[in-house]
PDB file of C-alpha atoms in Angstrom:
ATOM      1  CA  MET W 231      -0.631 -12.048 -18.578  1.00 67.00           C
ATOM      2  CA  ASP W 232      -4.680 -10.986 -16.675  1.00 85.00           C
ATOM      3  CA  ALA W 233      -4.089  -9.077 -13.734  1.00 92.00           C
ATOM      4  CA  ARG W 234      -6.612  -7.423 -11.523  1.00 93.00           C
ATOM      5  CA  GLY W 235      -4.406  -4.215 -10.434  1.00 97.00           C
ATOM      6  CA  THR W 236      -1.374  -2.726 -11.143  1.00 97.00           C
ATOM      7  CA  HIS W 237       0.219  -1.258  -8.101  1.00 98.00           C
ATOM      8  CA  ILE W 238       3.008   1.276  -8.024  1.00 97.00           C
ATOM      9  CA  ILE W 239       5.511   1.763  -4.819  1.00 97.00           C
ATOM     10  CA  CYS W 240       7.418   5.061  -5.014  1.00 98.00           C
ATOM     11  CA  GLU W 241      10.409   6.495  -3.101  1.00 98.00           C
ATOM     12  CA  LEU W 242      10.270  10.551  -3.779  1.00 98.00           C
ATOM     13  CA  SER W 243      13.772  12.337  -2.763  1.00 98.00           C
ATOM     14  CA  GLY W 244      14.441  16.070  -2.680  1.00 97.00           C
ATOM     15  CA  CYS W 245      10.719  17.155  -2.024  1.00 98.00           C
ATOM     16  CA  ASP W 246       9.682  20.547  -0.820  1.00 98.00           C
ATOM     17  CA  ALA W 247       9.656  19.796   2.776  1.00 98.00           C
ATOM     18  CA  SER W 248       7.548  22.366   4.048  1.00 98.00           C
ATOM     19  CA  THR W 249       4.947  20.909   1.413  1.00 98.00           C
ATOM     20  CA  LEU W 250       5.478  17.514   3.181  1.00 98.00           C
ATOM     21  CA  ALA W 251       4.954  18.715   6.516  1.00 98.00           C
ATOM     22  CA  ASP W 252       1.576  20.551   5.538  1.00 98.00           C
ATOM     23  CA  LEU W 253      -1.610  17.789   6.128  1.00 98.00           C
ATOM     24  CA  ASP W 254      -3.521  20.092   3.720  1.00 98.00           C
ATOM     25  CA  ALA W 255      -1.039  20.231   0.940  1.00 98.00           C
ATOM     26  CA  VAL W 256      -0.299  16.210   1.486  1.00 98.00           C
ATOM     27  CA  ARG W 257      -3.964  15.214   1.601  1.00 98.00           C
ATOM     28  CA  ASP W 258      -5.026  17.474  -1.377  1.00 98.00           C
ATOM     29  CA  THR W 259      -1.927  16.317  -3.388  1.00 98.00           C
ATOM     30  CA  MET W 260      -3.159  12.637  -3.022  1.00 98.00           C
ATOM     31  CA  VAL W 261      -7.015  13.249  -3.593  1.00 98.00           C
ATOM     32  CA  LEU W 262      -6.161  15.384  -7.035  1.00 98.00           C
ATOM     33  CA  ALA W 263      -4.065  12.456  -7.596  1.00 98.00           C
ATOM     34  CA  ALA W 264      -6.448  10.094  -7.197  1.00 98.00           C
ATOM     35  CA  ARG W 265      -8.708  12.005  -9.902  1.00 98.00           C
ATOM     36  CA  GLU W 266      -5.693  11.821 -12.084  1.00 98.00           C
ATOM     37  CA  ALA W 267      -5.948   8.271 -12.163  1.00 98.00           C
ATOM     38  CA  ASN W 268      -9.489   8.238 -12.710  1.00 98.00           C
ATOM     39  CA  ALA W 269     -10.162   6.878  -9.968  1.00 98.00           C
ATOM     40  CA  GLU W 270     -13.544   7.283  -7.347  1.00 98.00           C
ATOM     41  CA  ILE W 271     -12.649   8.704  -4.199  1.00 98.00           C
ATOM     42  CA  LEU W 272     -14.504   6.711  -1.225  1.00 97.00           C
ATOM     43  CA  LYS W 273     -12.568   7.673   1.832  1.00 96.00           C
ATOM     44  CA  VAL W 274      -9.627  10.064   2.921  1.00 97.00           C
ATOM     45  CA  ALA W 275      -7.666   9.230   6.106  1.00 97.00           C
ATOM     46  CA  PHE W 276      -4.998  11.327   6.765  1.00 98.00           C
ATOM     47  CA  HIS W 277      -2.495  12.578  10.112  1.00 97.00           C
ATOM     48  CA  ARG W 278      -0.223  14.863  10.890  1.00 97.00           C
ATOM     49  CA  PHE W 279       2.559  13.706  13.182  1.00 96.00           C
ATOM     50  CA  GLN W 280       4.416  15.949  16.004  1.00 94.00           C
ATOM     51  CA  PRO W 281       7.216  17.186  15.282  1.00 93.00           C
ATOM     52  CA  HIS W 282       7.146  16.435  11.762  1.00 92.00           C
ATOM     53  CA  GLY W 283       5.466  14.042   8.875  1.00 97.00           C
ATOM     54  CA  VAL W 284       2.111  13.335   7.567  1.00 98.00           C
ATOM     55  CA  SER W 285       0.481  10.033   6.725  1.00 98.00           C
ATOM     56  CA  GLY W 286      -2.573   9.282   4.952  1.00 98.00           C
ATOM     57  CA  VAL W 287      -4.608   7.373   2.414  1.00 98.00           C
ATOM     58  CA  VAL W 288      -7.293   7.487   0.088  1.00 98.00           C
ATOM     59  CA  VAL W 289      -8.991   4.551  -0.189  1.00 97.00           C
ATOM     60  CA  ILE W 290     -10.829   4.826  -3.934  1.00 98.00           C
ATOM     61  CA  ALA W 291     -13.207   2.185  -5.098  1.00 97.00           C
ATOM     62  CA  GLU W 292     -10.341   0.800  -7.773  1.00 96.00           C
ATOM     63  CA  SER W 293      -8.034   0.180  -4.145  1.00 97.00           C
ATOM     64  CA  HIS W 294      -5.988   2.875  -2.692  1.00 98.00           C
ATOM     65  CA  LEU W 295      -3.258   5.513  -2.617  1.00 98.00           C
ATOM     66  CA  SER W 296      -0.916   6.250   0.420  1.00 98.00           C
ATOM     67  CA  ILE W 297       1.628   8.655   1.155  1.00 98.00           C
ATOM     68  CA  HIS W 298       3.726   8.757   4.505  1.00 98.00           C
ATOM     69  CA  THR W 299       6.421  11.603   4.352  1.00 98.00           C
ATOM     70  CA  TRP W 300       9.575  12.844   6.568  1.00 97.00           C
ATOM     71  CA  PRO W 301       9.936  16.522   5.638  1.00 98.00           C
ATOM     72  CA  GLU W 302      13.261  16.718   7.702  1.00 96.00           C
ATOM     73  CA  SER W 303      14.674  14.331   4.763  1.00 96.00           C
ATOM     74  CA  GLY W 304      12.717  15.431   2.061  1.00 97.00           C
ATOM     75  CA  TYR W 305      11.574  12.113   1.354  1.00 98.00           C
ATOM     76  CA  ALA W 306       7.688  10.007   1.187  1.00 98.00           C
ATOM     77  CA  ALA W 307       7.087   6.984   0.287  1.00 98.00           C
ATOM     78  CA  LEU W 308       4.110   6.576  -1.923  1.00 98.00           C
ATOM     79  CA  ASP W 309       1.893   3.492  -3.291  1.00 98.00           C
ATOM     80  CA  PHE W 310      -0.973   3.710  -6.023  1.00 98.00           C
ATOM     81  CA  TYR W 311      -2.807   0.803  -6.054  1.00 98.00           C
ATOM     82  CA  THR W 312      -5.442   1.023  -8.853  1.00 97.00           C
ATOM     83  CA  CYS W 313      -7.634  -1.624 -10.965  1.00 96.00           C
ATOM     84  CA  GLY W 314      -9.557  -1.610 -13.827  1.00 92.00           C
ATOM     85  CA  ASP W 315      -8.863  -0.583 -17.291  1.00 92.00           C
ATOM     86  CA  HIS W 316     -10.604   2.795 -16.745  1.00 96.00           C
ATOM     87  CA  THR W 317      -7.471   3.911 -14.287  1.00 97.00           C
ATOM     88  CA  ASP W 318      -3.713   4.758 -14.474  1.00 97.00           C
ATOM     89  CA  PRO W 319      -1.621   4.651 -11.732  1.00 97.00           C
ATOM     90  CA  TRP W 320       1.127   6.531 -13.391  1.00 97.00           C
ATOM     91  CA  ARG W 321      -0.411   9.185 -14.067  1.00 97.00           C
ATOM     92  CA  ALA W 322      -1.253   9.692  -9.751  1.00 98.00           C
ATOM     93  CA  CYS W 323       2.412   8.975  -9.563  1.00 98.00           C
ATOM     94  CA  ASP W 324       3.860  11.300 -11.362  1.00 97.00           C
ATOM     95  CA  PHE W 325       1.079  14.000 -10.554  1.00 98.00           C
ATOM     96  CA  ALA W 326       1.958  13.722  -6.642  1.00 98.00           C
ATOM     97  CA  ALA W 327       5.660  13.849  -7.904  1.00 98.00           C
ATOM     98  CA  LYS W 328       5.370  17.113  -9.528  1.00 98.00           C
ATOM     99  CA  ALA W 329       2.690  18.151  -7.018  1.00 98.00           C
ATOM    100  CA  LEU W 330       5.588  17.662  -4.132  1.00 98.00           C
ATOM    101  CA  ALA W 331       8.401  18.597  -6.226  1.00 98.00           C
ATOM    102  CA  ALA W 332      10.563  15.910  -6.185  1.00 98.00           C
ATOM    103  CA  LYS W 333      13.870  15.951  -7.597  1.00 97.00           C
ATOM    104  CA  SER W 334      14.324  12.237  -8.041  1.00 96.00           C
ATOM    105  CA  MET W 335      11.599   9.363  -7.874  1.00 96.00           C
ATOM    106  CA  LEU W 336      12.405   5.275  -7.746  1.00 96.00           C
ATOM    107  CA  THR W 337       9.686   2.930  -8.644  1.00 96.00           C
ATOM    108  CA  THR W 338       8.844  -0.576  -8.907  1.00 96.00           C
ATOM    109  CA  GLU W 339       5.655  -1.446 -10.612  1.00 96.00           C
ATOM    110  CA  ILE W 340       3.695  -5.105  -9.676  1.00 96.00           C
ATOM    111  CA  LYS W 341       0.896  -6.695 -11.361  1.00 96.00           C
ATOM    112  CA  ARG W 342      -1.564  -8.060  -8.637  1.00 97.00           C
ATOM    113  CA  GLY W 343      -4.131 -10.581  -8.788  1.00 97.00           C
ATOM    114  CA  ILE W 344      -2.929 -12.841 -11.448  1.00 96.00           C
ATOM    115  CA  ALA W 345      -5.003 -16.267 -11.310  1.00 95.00           C
ATOM    116  CA  SER W 346      -3.166 -19.390 -11.589  1.00 91.00           C
ATOM    117  CA  ALA W 347      -4.205 -22.542 -13.386  1.00 85.00           C
ATOM    118  CA  ASN W 348      -4.454 -23.954  -9.594  1.00 89.00           C
ATOM    119  CA  GLY W 349      -6.788 -21.216  -8.512  1.00 87.00           C
ATOM    120  CA  ARG W 350      -4.355 -19.537  -6.829  1.00 95.00           C
ATOM    121  CA  TYR W 351      -3.420 -15.603  -7.481  1.00 96.00           C
ATOM    122  CA  THR W 352      -0.038 -14.219  -7.613  1.00 94.00           C
ATOM    123  CA  HIS W 353       1.477 -11.418  -8.609  1.00 95.00           C
ATOM    124  CA  VAL W 354       4.297 -10.406 -10.389  1.00 93.00           C
ATOM    125  CA  VAL W 355       6.988  -7.540 -10.460  1.00 92.00           C
ATOM    126  CA  VAL W 356       7.210  -6.199 -13.434  1.00 85.00           C
ATOM    127  CA  GLU W 357       9.400  -3.113 -13.472  1.00 67.00           C
ATOM    128  CA  HIS W 358      12.047  -1.642 -11.142  1.00 59.00           C
ATOM    129  CA  ALA W 359      13.036   1.776 -12.305  1.00 62.00           C
ATOM    130  CA  GLY W 360      16.198   3.431 -10.525  1.00 54.00           C
ATOM    131  CA  GLY W 361      16.833   7.168  -9.732  1.00 48.00           C
ATOM    132  CA  THR W 362      14.912   8.126 -12.358  1.00 51.00           C
ATOM    133  CA  THR W 363      14.855  11.898 -13.023  1.00 45.00           C
ATOM    134  CA  VAL W 364      11.256  13.574 -12.438  1.00 48.00           C
ATOM    135  CA  LYS W 365      10.199  15.310 -15.722  1.00 42.00           C
ATOM    136  CA  ARG W 366       8.936  18.949 -14.980  1.00 37.00           C
ATOM    137  CA  SER W 367       7.970  21.411 -16.768  1.00 36.00           C
ATOM    138  CA  ALA W 368      10.098  24.715 -17.001  1.00 30.00           C
TER     139      ALA W 368
ATOM    140  CA  MET Q  82      21.035  -2.214   4.783  1.00 67.00           C
ATOM    141  CA  ASP Q  83      19.986   0.637   6.551  1.00 85.00           C
ATOM    142  CA  ALA Q  84      15.972   0.851   5.240  1.00 92.00           C
ATOM    143  CA  ARG Q  85      13.385   3.047   7.091  1.00 93.00           C
ATOM    144  CA  GLY Q  86      10.289   0.293   6.841  1.00 96.00           C
ATOM    145  CA  THR Q  87       9.277  -2.977   5.536  1.00 97.00           C
ATOM    146  CA  HIS Q  88       6.914  -3.459   2.570  1.00 98.00           C
ATOM    147  CA  ILE Q  89       4.683  -6.804   2.316  1.00 97.00           C
ATOM    148  CA  ILE Q  90       2.861  -7.679  -0.706  1.00 97.00           C
ATOM    149  CA  CYS Q  91       0.625 -10.328  -0.468  1.00 98.00           C
ATOM    150  CA  GLU Q  92      -1.940 -12.342  -2.164  1.00 98.00           C
ATOM    151  CA  LEU Q  93      -4.133 -14.289  -0.263  1.00 98.00           C
ATOM    152  CA  SER Q  94      -5.950 -17.496  -2.115  1.00 98.00           C
ATOM    153  CA  GLY Q  95      -8.414 -19.926  -1.231  1.00 97.00           C
ATOM    154  CA  CYS Q  96     -10.169 -17.802   1.744  1.00 98.00           C
ATOM    155  CA  ASP Q  97     -13.179 -17.851   3.444  1.00 97.00           C
ATOM    156  CA  ALA Q  98     -15.751 -16.316   0.913  1.00 98.00           C
ATOM    157  CA  SER Q  99     -18.250 -14.951   3.776  1.00 98.00           C
ATOM    158  CA  THR Q 100     -15.488 -13.543   6.120  1.00 98.00           C
ATOM    159  CA  LEU Q 101     -14.230 -11.351   2.905  1.00 98.00           C
ATOM    160  CA  ALA Q 102     -17.736 -10.167   2.527  1.00 98.00           C
ATOM    161  CA  ASP Q 103     -18.324  -9.484   6.086  1.00 98.00           C
ATOM    162  CA  LEU Q 104     -16.940  -5.502   6.306  1.00 98.00           C
ATOM    163  CA  ASP Q 105     -16.562  -6.064  10.165  1.00 98.00           C
ATOM    164  CA  ALA Q 106     -15.183  -8.873  10.027  1.00 98.00           C
ATOM    165  CA  VAL Q 107     -12.568  -7.607   7.381  1.00 98.00           C
ATOM    166  CA  ARG Q 108     -12.087  -4.282   9.708  1.00 98.00           C
ATOM    167  CA  ASP Q 109     -11.450  -6.031  12.871  1.00 98.00           C
ATOM    168  CA  THR Q 110      -9.021  -8.904  11.183  1.00 98.00           C
ATOM    169  CA  MET Q 111      -6.889  -5.239   9.715  1.00 98.00           C
ATOM    170  CA  VAL Q 112      -7.009  -3.866  13.069  1.00 98.00           C
ATOM    171  CA  LEU Q 113      -6.185  -7.063  14.956  1.00 98.00           C
ATOM    172  CA  ALA Q 114      -3.352  -7.705  12.691  1.00 98.00           C
ATOM    173  CA  ALA Q 115      -2.031  -3.945  13.127  1.00 98.00           C
ATOM    174  CA  ARG Q 116      -2.119  -4.699  17.053  1.00 98.00           C
ATOM    175  CA  GLU Q 117      -0.076  -8.071  16.246  1.00 98.00           C
ATOM    176  CA  ALA Q 118       2.547  -5.825  14.840  1.00 98.00           C
ATOM    177  CA  ASN Q 119       2.928  -3.878  17.378  1.00 98.00           C
ATOM    178  CA  ALA Q 120       1.962  -0.791  15.548  1.00 98.00           C
ATOM    179  CA  GLU Q 121      -0.053   2.423  16.821  1.00 98.00           C
ATOM    180  CA  ILE Q 122      -3.384   2.584  15.373  1.00 98.00           C
ATOM    181  CA  LEU Q 123      -4.027   6.366  13.986  1.00 97.00           C
ATOM    182  CA  LYS Q 124      -7.263   5.608  11.473  1.00 96.00           C
ATOM    183  CA  VAL Q 125      -9.522   3.020  10.558  1.00 97.00           C
ATOM    184  CA  ALA Q 126     -11.008   3.165   6.778  1.00 97.00           C
ATOM    185  CA  PHE Q 127     -13.341   0.761   5.330  1.00 98.00           C
ATOM    186  CA  HIS Q 128     -16.035   0.531   2.627  1.00 97.00           C
ATOM    187  CA  ARG Q 129     -17.920  -2.258   1.560  1.00 97.00           C
ATOM    188  CA  PHE Q 130     -18.787  -2.751  -1.983  1.00 96.00           C
ATOM    189  CA  GLN Q 131     -22.069  -4.011  -3.505  1.00 94.00           C
ATOM    190  CA  PRO Q 132     -23.078  -6.646  -4.490  1.00 93.00           C
ATOM    191  CA  HIS Q 133     -20.053  -7.887  -2.932  1.00 92.00           C
ATOM    192  CA  GLY Q 134     -16.629  -6.642  -1.558  1.00 97.00           C
ATOM    193  CA  VAL Q 135     -14.191  -4.852   0.852  1.00 98.00           C
ATOM    194  CA  SER Q 136     -11.736  -2.205   0.751  1.00 98.00           C
ATOM    195  CA  GLY Q 137     -10.142  -0.481   3.607  1.00 98.00           C
ATOM    196  CA  VAL Q 138      -6.844   0.584   5.603  1.00 98.00           C
ATOM    197  CA  VAL Q 139      -5.753   0.639   8.504  1.00 98.00           C
ATOM    198  CA  VAL Q 140      -3.261   3.788   9.256  1.00 97.00           C
ATOM    199  CA  ILE Q 141      -0.707   3.714  11.782  1.00 98.00           C
ATOM    200  CA  ALA Q 142       1.998   5.059  13.679  1.00 97.00           C
ATOM    201  CA  GLU Q 143       4.340   3.105  11.407  1.00 96.00           C
ATOM    202  CA  SER Q 144       3.021   3.370   7.878  1.00 97.00           C
ATOM    203  CA  HIS Q 145      -0.002   1.588   7.026  1.00 98.00           C
ATOM    204  CA  LEU Q 146      -2.135  -1.946   6.465  1.00 98.00           C
ATOM    205  CA  SER Q 147      -4.460  -2.301   3.518  1.00 98.00           C
ATOM    206  CA  ILE Q 148      -6.627  -4.842   2.407  1.00 98.00           C
ATOM    207  CA  HIS Q 149      -9.267  -5.319  -0.851  1.00 98.00           C
ATOM    208  CA  THR Q 150     -11.193  -8.263  -1.228  1.00 98.00           C
ATOM    209  CA  TRP Q 151     -13.255 -10.700  -3.784  1.00 97.00           C
ATOM    210  CA  PRO Q 152     -15.662 -12.751  -2.230  1.00 98.00           C
ATOM    211  CA  GLU Q 153     -16.294 -14.528  -5.186  1.00 96.00           C
ATOM    212  CA  SER Q 154     -13.260 -15.733  -5.859  1.00 96.00           C
ATOM    213  CA  GLY Q 155     -12.075 -16.158  -2.285  1.00 97.00           C
ATOM    214  CA  TYR Q 156      -9.077 -13.894  -3.278  1.00 98.00           C
ATOM    215  CA  ALA Q 157      -8.004 -11.057  -1.017  1.00 98.00           C
ATOM    216  CA  ALA Q 158      -4.993  -8.462  -1.517  1.00 98.00           C
ATOM    217  CA  LEU Q 159      -2.893  -6.986   0.840  1.00 98.00           C
ATOM    218  CA  ASP Q 160      -0.008  -5.341   1.990  1.00 98.00           C
ATOM    219  CA  PHE Q 161       1.776  -4.421   5.190  1.00 98.00           C
ATOM    220  CA  TYR Q 162       4.011  -1.396   5.897  1.00 98.00           C
ATOM    221  CA  THR Q 163       5.553  -0.888   8.927  1.00 97.00           C
ATOM    222  CA  CYS Q 164       9.105   0.982   9.999  1.00 96.00           C
ATOM    223  CA  GLY Q 165      10.644   0.869  12.695  1.00 92.00           C
ATOM    224  CA  ASP Q 166      12.512  -1.493  15.067  1.00 92.00           C
ATOM    225  CA  HIS Q 167       9.599  -2.358  17.474  1.00 96.00           C
ATOM    226  CA  THR Q 168       7.029  -3.301  14.650  1.00 97.00           C
ATOM    227  CA  ASP Q 169       7.107  -6.566  12.697  1.00 97.00           C
ATOM    228  CA  PRO Q 170       4.697  -6.662   9.574  1.00 97.00           C
ATOM    229  CA  TRP Q 171       4.874 -10.286   8.924  1.00 97.00           C
ATOM    230  CA  ARG Q 172       3.154 -10.846  12.387  1.00 97.00           C
ATOM    231  CA  ALA Q 173       0.199  -9.094  10.660  1.00 98.00           C
ATOM    232  CA  CYS Q 174       0.562 -10.653   7.428  1.00 98.00           C
ATOM    233  CA  ASP Q 175      -0.032 -14.650   9.016  1.00 97.00           C
ATOM    234  CA  PHE Q 176      -2.305 -12.957  11.544  1.00 98.00           C
ATOM    235  CA  ALA Q 177      -4.899 -11.948   8.636  1.00 98.00           C
ATOM    236  CA  ALA Q 178      -3.842 -14.809   6.251  1.00 98.00           C
ATOM    237  CA  LYS Q 179      -5.166 -17.309   9.129  1.00 98.00           C
ATOM    238  CA  ALA Q 180      -8.200 -14.958  10.212  1.00 98.00           C
ATOM    239  CA  LEU Q 181      -8.892 -15.013   6.436  1.00 98.00           C
ATOM    240  CA  ALA Q 182      -9.056 -18.996   6.281  1.00 98.00           C
ATOM    241  CA  ALA Q 183      -6.179 -18.558   2.996  1.00 98.00           C
ATOM    242  CA  LYS Q 184      -5.223 -21.422   1.646  1.00 97.00           C
ATOM    243  CA  SER Q 185      -2.709 -20.312   0.037  1.00 96.00           C
ATOM    244  CA  MET Q 186      -0.415 -17.059   0.543  1.00 96.00           C
ATOM    245  CA  LEU Q 187       2.159 -15.147  -1.855  1.00 96.00           C
ATOM    246  CA  THR Q 188       4.153 -12.408  -0.903  1.00 96.00           C
ATOM    247  CA  THR Q 189       6.959 -10.214  -1.656  1.00 96.00           C
ATOM    248  CA  GLU Q 190       9.100  -7.999   0.532  1.00 96.00           C
ATOM    249  CA  ILE Q 191      10.332  -4.866  -0.336  1.00 96.00           C
ATOM    250  CA  LYS Q 192      12.766  -3.045   2.029  1.00 96.00           C
ATOM    251  CA  ARG Q 193      12.114   0.931   1.586  1.00 97.00           C
ATOM    252  CA  GLY Q 194      13.761   4.411   2.000  1.00 97.00           C
ATOM    253  CA  ILE Q 195      16.971   3.196   1.822  1.00 96.00           C
ATOM    254  CA  ALA Q 196      19.653   6.419   1.741  1.00 95.00           C
ATOM    255  CA  SER Q 197      22.030   6.561  -1.245  1.00 91.00           C
ATOM    256  CA  ALA Q 198      25.187   8.298  -0.663  1.00 85.00           C
ATOM    257  CA  ASN Q 199      23.442  11.028  -3.258  1.00 89.00           C
ATOM    258  CA  GLY Q 200      20.851  11.702  -1.303  1.00 86.00           C
ATOM    259  CA  ARG Q 201      18.242   9.580  -3.309  1.00 95.00           C
ATOM    260  CA  TYR Q 202      15.574   7.200  -1.217  1.00 96.00           C
ATOM    261  CA  THR Q 203      15.436   3.812  -2.853  1.00 94.00           C
ATOM    262  CA  HIS Q 204      14.125   0.847  -2.050  1.00 95.00           C
ATOM    263  CA  VAL Q 205      14.603  -2.771  -2.560  1.00 93.00           C
ATOM    264  CA  VAL Q 206      12.370  -6.152  -3.472  1.00 92.00           C
ATOM    265  CA  VAL Q 207      14.355  -8.778  -0.815  1.00 85.00           C
ATOM    266  CA  GLU Q 208      11.857 -11.500  -1.006  1.00 67.00           C
ATOM    267  CA  HIS Q 209       9.509 -13.169  -3.963  1.00 59.00           C
ATOM    268  CA  ALA Q 210       7.915 -16.103  -2.273  1.00 62.00           C
ATOM    269  CA  GLY Q 211       4.917 -18.278  -4.338  1.00 54.00           C
ATOM    270  CA  GLY Q 212       2.691 -20.369  -3.753  1.00 48.00           C
ATOM    271  CA  THR Q 213       3.193 -20.726   0.195  1.00 51.00           C
ATOM    272  CA  THR Q 214       1.113 -22.806   1.834  1.00 45.00           C
ATOM    273  CA  VAL Q 215      -0.115 -21.210   4.876  1.00 48.00           C
ATOM    274  CA  LYS Q 216       1.041 -22.615   8.392  1.00 42.00           C
ATOM    275  CA  ARG Q 217      -1.986 -23.032  10.202  1.00 37.00           C
ATOM    276  CA  SER Q 218      -2.521 -25.176  13.716  1.00 36.00           C
ATOM    277  CA  ALA Q 219      -4.944 -27.985  13.195  1.00 30.00           C
TER     278      ALA Q 219
END
């Protein structure tokens, strides 16, 4: 299966509420996550909501990383989409889960941009992992 | 199923190559798509690659829209993620497909941020539509 990219859809639960509410902390987490994936950062755009919550995206040369946070619920919705063999979106995903102190993570991986014989591009949902407990070092 | 948001993963094939290579056209398409979804635009971040291709994201109050284009293949990878009952990401998706003159569209819809009894948030892949021909007015 020759895919142009890997897209991870990720729900993080039980995160640290104060971190999720802190624009600088959320942005820094996603920028560092992009570096962890070995991606080249092109644009960084984040917004803090009132009374709480942060949304933002890191546009990378290999696609993008995004996050939307609900501090009051300890919940964050993320996605990690990278193209090219030199990047690993799972490294970004695991990094962000740890940085936000998530107690659990649910992910689905989608292989994107798969060329069909008829010239159309498709994608395939290749993994759905429910309720995984995030591994963290003691 | 009480989900916080709807996330559409979308592959567009057979798009107009010159449009996919034009940063202004791609950005304008995504901004107008956000409006079509009835979303509130917060940030717009786009980048043009050399020799070709555009990547960009529109951060909206209700999450984000993104696009990555490969003009040489007539291919674009998009996602449309909105929260709240007042927005409709399918309107944005259909608008972008038409604006980019896509000959075919493949989508998967994911319902995100579904609260479980144990306090963890999950998501569910609710629709996978392969090789849909985009409806266009004559």
